[in-house]
Amino acid sequence: MSHVFHRSLSSNYPIATAGDGPYLIAADGKRYFDACGGAAVSCLGHSDAAVIAAVQRQVGGMAYAHSSFFTTQPMEELADFLVARAPAGIDSVYFVSGGSEAVESALKMARQYFVERGQPQRRHLIARRQSYHGNTLGALATGGNAWRRQQFEPLLIGVTHVAPCYAWRDQQVHETDGDYVARLGQELEDNIVALGPENVMAFIAEPVVGATAGALPAVAGYFRHMRAICQRHGILFILDEVMCGMGRTGSLFACEQEGITADLICIAKGLGAGYQPIGAVMVSKDIRDTIRAGTGFFQHGHTYIGHATACAAALAVQQQIEERDLLANVRAMGDLLQQRLRQRFNGHPHVGDIRGRGLFLGLELVRERGSKQPFDPALRLHARIKAQAMQAGLMCYPMGGTIDGLHGDHVLLAPPYIIDASHVDEIVGKLGTAIDTSLA
C-alpha cells in the first residue's frame, strides 16, 4: 500500500515517469495524450527544452531567497513581462504558488484596499453560482459549487452568489443577448442594493468558467455590463483567470476578448505550465498606490511567494509562448478542434452543447437533447468517461454537477498550445470512443 495520501484512497494510479511533448508516459511504457493539461496547466507539454534549461540554470545559481529579505532578477523580469502585456490599469504583480493562493490574496488585498481608503465597512463579496475559485477556505467560500462546499459550510465566510451567464440553459427563448445581460445585471444590482452599495467590497467571476461548468463563456456584453455596475458603486472587479488565462482562450488574458480590464486579475496554471508551482495576482495601479500611500505594507504572505526558480520557469514559459507565436496556434487549433468535435458529435443523442474558446472547450452531456435533461447523478457518467478515456490513452477532464453542483455532466478539454492537426484527430477519436463506450 502506498504511503501517499492520494486524492482518491480507493484508486490505483499509474506511475508517470516521463513526458514527450503532449504525452505523459507511464512506468509500463503506455503513452497518454494529455488533452486537458492535467487541469489546464501543461500548456507547453511535458518536455520543453528551453524551460527545463531555464530551471536548471536558476537552481544552479540560486534556487530560492525569501521575499522579506530579497527581490530576485527572475521575479522582477517576470513582473515586467506580465505588466507590459496586461490589460489597462494593471501596474504590479503579487506572486504566489498557485490559483487558490492567488484568489485568497486578491480577497485580502481588496479588503485592505478599502480599510486603507477609510471604508472599513466594505466587507461583502459577490460571486456567481457554479463558479470555482479554489479550495482554501476563502476561495472555497467564494466559489459557488454546492458539492465542493457542502461538508465545509460551517467553516466558510458568507458570500452572496448570483446567477452565472449560462445562456444554453438559462437564456429564455424570447430573450435577446442584450435582454439576458440586462436581467443578469439587474440581479447583481438588486443584491448590491440589498447589501448596501457602501458595504460591498468586490464582485468576482471567471471570464470562461472552467472546472465546474465545462468551458462556459459569457454572451457578448455581459462582462462590460457587470464591470459598469461595479464601477458605478465603487466596487472592485476581480477576474479569476487561473484556468482560462495565460493564453488558454487564444489571448494572453481572457478578459481581452471581453474588451474589459479589472482591478485584480488572478492567474496561475498556464503561467508556469507545470514546470514549477506558481500563481499571481495582477494588481491595478490604484490599489497598489493606495496601499503604498497608507501603511505601505500588505498584511499577507506565504513562504514561497516570488520563488526564484518558479519565476524563472514561468518567464521561460511565457517567452516560449510569445517567441513561437503559440497563441496563433491556440486560435487555429482551437477552431479546428471545435470543428472536429461538432462533426463527430453532430446529432449525437447525448451531447447537448459544445462550447468554449481557443483550446479551452467543453462538451455538456444530456440524457435527452430536446429537453436538455441531465443523466441521473447516480450513474456517475463523468467518472465512467474518464476511466474509458484513460484506458484508450487519453487524459480529459470530465466532471459532474455541471448545472447545480449535483446534476449534469461535462467533459473539459485543454490540450497543450503545441498541438497540430494530427493531435486534434487523436483527441476527437479517442474521446468519441470513450463517450460511446461509457453510454453503451
C-alpha atoms as one frame of an Amber mdcrd trajectory, in Angstrom:
protein
   0.000   0.000   0.000   1.228   3.493  -0.882   2.087   5.826   1.992   0.936
   8.758  -0.148  -2.388  10.255   0.893  -3.723  10.290  -2.674  -6.707  12.323
  -3.892  -8.737   9.114  -4.027  -7.774   6.484  -1.487  -9.711   3.849  -3.416
  -7.921   4.388  -6.741  -4.791   2.817  -8.164  -2.876   5.341 -10.239  -0.405
   4.549 -12.996   3.078   5.885 -12.277   4.072   8.698 -14.633   7.774   8.518
 -15.426   8.401  10.717 -18.477   6.950  13.368 -20.754   7.159  13.685 -24.513
   5.510  16.827 -25.871   1.763  16.438 -25.295   2.174  12.890 -23.928   2.805
  11.508 -20.463   4.444   8.087 -20.305   3.742   5.601 -17.536   6.161   3.135
 -15.975   4.762   0.334 -18.135   5.509   2.340 -21.276   1.902   3.283 -22.058
   1.515   6.758 -23.572  -1.326   9.060 -22.534  -2.252  12.057 -24.655  -2.745
  14.959 -22.246  -5.846  16.596 -23.718  -6.614  18.519 -20.526  -3.197  19.732
 -19.421  -3.800  17.917 -16.130  -6.117  20.741 -15.098  -5.419  23.244 -17.897
  -1.846  23.549 -16.623   0.601  21.939 -19.070   0.241  24.421 -21.912   3.712
  23.682 -23.348   3.516  19.925 -22.953   5.858  17.944 -20.753   9.331  18.224
 -22.269  10.056  21.791 -23.329  13.851  22.024 -23.544  14.057  25.811 -23.124
  12.020  25.817 -19.921  13.906  22.863 -18.480  17.198  24.636 -19.193  15.946
  27.823 -17.504  15.031  25.890 -14.358  18.422  24.166 -14.331  20.258  27.484
 -14.702  18.328  29.098 -11.883  18.755  26.193  -9.482  22.433  26.074 -10.362
  22.864  29.690  -9.306  20.301  30.247  -6.551  17.096  28.290  -6.082  15.320
  30.463  -3.508  15.573  33.643  -1.492  12.839  34.657   0.978  10.934  37.710
  -0.233  11.088  39.502   3.126  14.843  39.827   2.662  15.474  39.999  -1.102
  13.986  40.525  -4.501  15.377  38.450  -7.373  16.057  39.022 -11.028  13.585
  36.350 -12.260  10.797  37.840 -10.137  11.471  41.373 -11.374  11.773  40.293
 -15.014   8.595  38.201 -14.901   6.647  41.074 -13.338   7.916  43.448 -16.037
   6.974  40.963 -18.761   3.423  40.479 -17.457   2.665  44.134 -16.727   3.873
  45.152 -20.191   1.224  42.854 -21.701  -1.531  43.285 -19.126  -4.893  45.000
 -19.605  -5.104  48.748 -18.976  -4.551  49.915 -15.418  -2.645  46.855 -14.213
   0.680  48.018 -12.834   2.142  45.402 -10.489   2.180  41.679  -9.708   1.953
  39.782  -6.420   3.414  36.300  -6.897   2.142  33.202  -5.090   2.358  29.440
  -5.583  -0.979  28.581  -7.191  -4.530  29.538  -8.043  -6.151  29.181  -4.625
  -3.416  31.332  -3.096  -3.961  33.909  -5.836  -7.681  34.184  -5.047  -7.072
  34.318  -1.284  -4.512  37.070  -1.833  -6.868  39.052  -4.073  -9.657  38.893
  -1.489  -7.384  40.110   1.297  -5.917  42.808  -0.936  -9.405  44.039  -1.795
 -10.301  44.196   1.883  -7.106  46.004   2.858  -7.574  48.468  -0.004 -10.878
  49.666   1.461  -9.507  49.733   5.016  -6.646  51.917   3.768  -9.181  54.179
   1.998 -11.155  54.682   5.198 -14.077  52.476   4.148 -13.757  49.527   6.578
 -17.488  48.809   6.322 -16.932  47.351   2.832 -16.772  43.650   3.562 -19.327
  41.868   1.362 -18.266  39.801  -1.618 -20.490  38.826  -4.556 -19.645  35.824
  -6.725 -21.578  33.512  -9.033 -23.212  30.139  -8.602 -21.360  27.247 -10.251
 -18.103  29.160 -10.142 -14.835  27.671  -8.945 -12.219  29.825  -7.252 -10.044
  27.340  -5.353 -10.014  25.021  -2.373  -8.615  27.076   0.501 -11.374  28.253
   2.811 -11.737  31.810   1.495 -11.566  30.671  -2.110 -13.966  27.803  -1.431
 -16.450  30.166   0.195 -16.183  32.417  -2.842 -16.821  29.565  -5.270 -20.412
  28.658  -5.983 -20.251  24.887  -6.464 -22.586  23.236  -3.954 -20.879  19.823
  -3.929 -17.433  21.243  -3.163 -18.807  23.486  -0.417 -21.260  21.142   1.286
 -19.288  19.450   4.048 -17.207  22.546   4.779 -20.105  25.035   5.005 -19.704
  25.591   8.797 -16.148  26.834   8.167 -16.920  29.242   5.323 -17.412  33.008
   5.347 -20.670  34.317   3.950 -20.587  35.208   0.271 -23.538  36.309  -1.883
 -23.941  34.285  -5.076 -25.799  35.390  -8.198 -26.613  33.507 -11.393 -23.849
  32.683 -13.873 -24.101  33.653 -17.520 -25.198  30.184 -18.698 -27.076  31.004
 -21.877 -27.501  27.440 -23.166 -29.668  26.591 -20.150 -30.839  29.864 -18.676
 -31.427  32.329 -21.516 -35.136  32.387 -22.275 -36.433  31.770 -25.787 -37.774
  35.296 -26.183 -34.652  36.990 -24.792 -32.002  38.602 -26.945 -28.451  38.544
 -25.638 -28.972  42.124 -24.553 -32.150  41.246 -22.662 -30.410  38.339 -20.948
 -27.455  40.509 -19.928 -29.826  43.157 -18.596 -31.646  40.542 -16.492 -28.402
  39.242 -15.006 -27.228  42.785 -14.418 -30.438  43.590 -12.581 -29.893  40.581
 -10.310 -26.422  41.861  -9.455 -27.795  45.367  -8.918 -30.577  44.073  -6.660
 -28.094  42.173  -4.491 -25.836  45.209  -4.211 -28.779  47.322  -3.093 -29.876
  44.667  -0.593 -26.399  44.532   0.960 -25.961  48.296   0.744 -23.645  49.556
  -2.004 -21.406  51.168   0.606 -20.867  47.749   2.204 -19.899  45.737  -0.892
 -16.213  45.096  -1.424 -15.927  43.190  -4.710 -17.529  41.116  -7.440 -15.520
  38.143  -8.741 -16.045  35.954 -11.794 -14.245  33.651 -14.234 -14.299  35.067
 -17.804 -14.745  31.482 -19.032 -15.914  29.104 -16.295 -13.690  26.043 -16.188
 -13.885  23.009 -13.925 -17.425  23.392 -12.601 -19.237  24.297 -15.834 -17.103
  22.990 -18.675 -15.556  25.944 -20.573 -18.609  28.165 -20.260 -18.162  31.618
 -21.861 -20.480  34.564 -21.328 -22.623  36.120 -24.038 -21.394  39.305 -25.696
 -21.604  42.374 -23.496 -22.087  40.541 -20.203 -18.763  41.434 -18.611 -18.831
  45.025 -19.821 -22.217  45.420 -18.161 -21.131  43.797 -14.871 -17.989  45.937
 -14.835 -20.029  49.111 -15.350 -22.331  48.245 -12.447 -19.356  47.689 -10.163
 -17.711  50.940 -11.219 -20.905  52.876 -10.572 -20.948  51.668  -6.966 -17.196
  51.841  -6.321 -16.979  48.050  -6.075 -13.775  46.261  -7.057 -13.981  43.991
 -10.098 -11.935  40.783  -9.729 -11.399  38.352 -12.576 -10.317  34.789 -11.874
  -8.271  33.736 -14.900  -6.472  30.938 -13.071  -7.726  28.321 -15.522  -8.824
  30.326 -18.562  -5.988  32.850 -18.680  -2.372  32.926 -19.888  -3.282  32.178
 -23.492  -5.727  29.332 -22.953  -8.581  31.059 -24.803  -6.359  32.486 -27.544
  -5.297  35.788 -25.950  -2.829  36.132 -23.093  -5.548  37.414 -20.769  -9.057
  36.063 -21.339 -10.620  39.424 -20.496  -9.001  40.935 -23.606 -11.711  39.166
 -25.612 -14.380  40.842 -23.492 -12.958  44.318 -24.101 -12.524  44.989 -20.391
  -9.934  45.262 -17.669 -10.206  44.614 -13.930  -8.915  45.849 -10.600  -7.398
  42.478  -9.748  -6.727  39.518 -12.058  -5.805  36.103 -10.661  -3.577  33.887
 -12.816  -1.796  30.545 -12.348  -1.839  27.179 -14.207  -0.652  28.239 -17.681
   1.620  30.867 -16.138   4.211  28.227 -15.275   2.839  25.360 -17.388   3.504
  22.887 -14.577   7.278  23.232 -14.700   7.140  24.885 -11.263   4.203  25.786
  -8.990   3.350  29.471  -9.434   0.413  31.864  -9.490  -0.042  35.611  -9.246
  -2.423  38.484  -8.659  -2.226  41.262 -11.239  -2.893  44.493  -9.335  -4.193
  47.861 -10.528  -2.138  50.998 -10.028  -4.901  52.446  -7.851  -4.809  49.547
  -5.387  -1.014  49.459  -5.290  -0.731  53.215  -4.812  -3.434  53.289  -2.124
  -1.650  50.697  -0.001   1.738  52.319  -0.654   0.427  55.728   0.489  -1.198
  54.196   3.566   0.527  51.576   5.688   2.850  50.661   2.811   2.583  47.023
   3.850   0.280  44.291   2.539  -0.620  42.269   5.617  -0.328  38.895   3.971
   2.339  36.482   2.765   3.380  32.918   2.076   6.784  31.310   2.399   7.258
  30.725  -1.316   5.901  33.957  -2.828   8.127  35.127  -5.649  10.091  31.857
  -5.600  13.098  32.487  -7.844  13.063  29.121  -9.611   9.307  29.272 -10.148
   9.598  32.779 -11.607  12.469  31.721 -13.879  10.388  28.802 -15.156   7.309
  30.963 -15.717   9.302  33.627 -17.552  10.756  30.962 -19.847   7.257  29.562
 -20.453   5.852  32.955 -21.380   8.831  33.745 -23.604   8.358  30.461 -25.457
   4.657  31.170 -25.990   5.455  34.599 -27.399   8.575  33.793 -29.428   6.937
  30.786 -31.088   3.648  32.661 -31.653   1.783  29.864 -29.916  -1.319  31.956
 -29.283  -1.935  31.919 -33.035  -1.748  28.136 -32.850  -4.165  28.139 -29.910
  -6.675  30.015 -32.039  -6.135  27.888 -35.163  -6.121  24.517 -33.414  -8.968
  25.631 -31.154 -11.101  26.376 -34.201 -10.136  23.052 -35.754 -10.801  21.091
 -32.571 -14.210  22.688 -32.159 -14.999  21.949 -35.804 -13.934  18.308 -35.464
 -15.922  17.907 -32.240 -19.030  19.248 -33.937 -18.524  16.905 -36.887 -18.013
  13.884 -34.625 -20.892  14.625 -32.270 -23.320  16.331 -34.667 -26.716  14.844
 -33.855 -25.293  12.696 -31.054 -28.269  11.977 -28.783 -26.318  12.648 -25.598
 -24.035  15.574 -26.464 -26.132  18.662 -25.830 -23.678  21.537 -26.143 -20.144
  22.092 -27.397 -18.662  25.376 -26.198 -15.579  27.320 -25.233 -12.815  29.428
 -26.722  -9.375  28.641 -28.076  -8.013  25.424 -26.626 -10.473  25.551 -23.741
 -13.509  23.566 -24.829 -16.302  21.660 -23.145 -18.998  19.151 -24.054 -22.151
  19.007 -21.935 -23.770  15.580 -21.834 -27.525  15.088 -21.555 -29.922  12.206
 -21.253 -32.120  13.733 -23.960 -31.118  16.562 -26.292 -34.500  18.139 -26.834
 -35.342  18.649 -23.171 -31.680  19.082 -22.076 -32.430  16.729 -19.203 -29.260
  15.546 -17.435 -28.354  11.981 -16.581 -29.079  10.598 -13.132 -26.098  11.645
 -10.952 -26.016   8.112  -9.531 -24.715   6.886 -12.899 -21.523   8.958 -12.437
 -21.241   9.256 -16.186 -18.305  11.670 -15.947 -16.289   9.116 -13.959 -17.066
   6.401 -16.498 -15.868   8.627 -19.334 -12.630   9.453 -17.535 -11.923   5.768
 -16.926 -12.673   4.803 -20.525 -10.562   7.653 -21.856  -7.590   6.645 -19.712
  -7.967   3.092 -20.944  -7.772   4.461 -24.503  -4.672   6.514 -23.638  -6.411
   9.906 -23.371  -6.413  12.313 -20.448  -9.520  14.514 -20.375 -11.287  16.353
 -17.547 -14.870  15.123 -17.026 -16.858  16.455 -14.071 -20.336  16.081 -12.624
 -22.673  18.681 -11.159 -22.485  20.964 -14.186 -25.891  22.535 -13.620 -26.156
  22.958  -9.858 -23.341  21.025  -8.220 -25.307  17.761  -8.328 -26.928  17.336
 -11.738 -25.258  17.394 -15.122 -22.055  16.029 -16.672 -19.448  17.614 -18.893
 -16.026  16.933 -20.365 -13.411  19.697 -20.331 -10.604  19.759 -22.911  -7.495
  21.928 -22.501  -4.655  20.437 -24.574  -1.183  21.999 -24.899  -0.690  25.000
 -27.170   1.817  22.981 -29.226  -0.643  20.515 -30.780  -1.143  20.046 -34.511
  -3.971  18.699 -36.675  -2.957  15.064 -36.130  -3.280  15.584 -32.373  -6.731
  17.085 -32.856  -7.819  13.942 -34.689  -6.366  11.772 -31.923  -8.248  13.693
 -29.229 -11.590  13.534 -31.037 -11.224   9.882 -31.991 -10.333   8.672 -28.510
 -12.872  10.907 -26.795 -15.616   9.688 -29.109 -14.778   6.081 -28.262 -14.719
   6.848 -24.527 -18.091   8.609 -24.574 -19.803   5.968 -26.722 -18.389   3.125
 -24.636 -19.496   4.801 -21.424 -23.046   5.202 -22.742 -23.320   1.715 -24.169
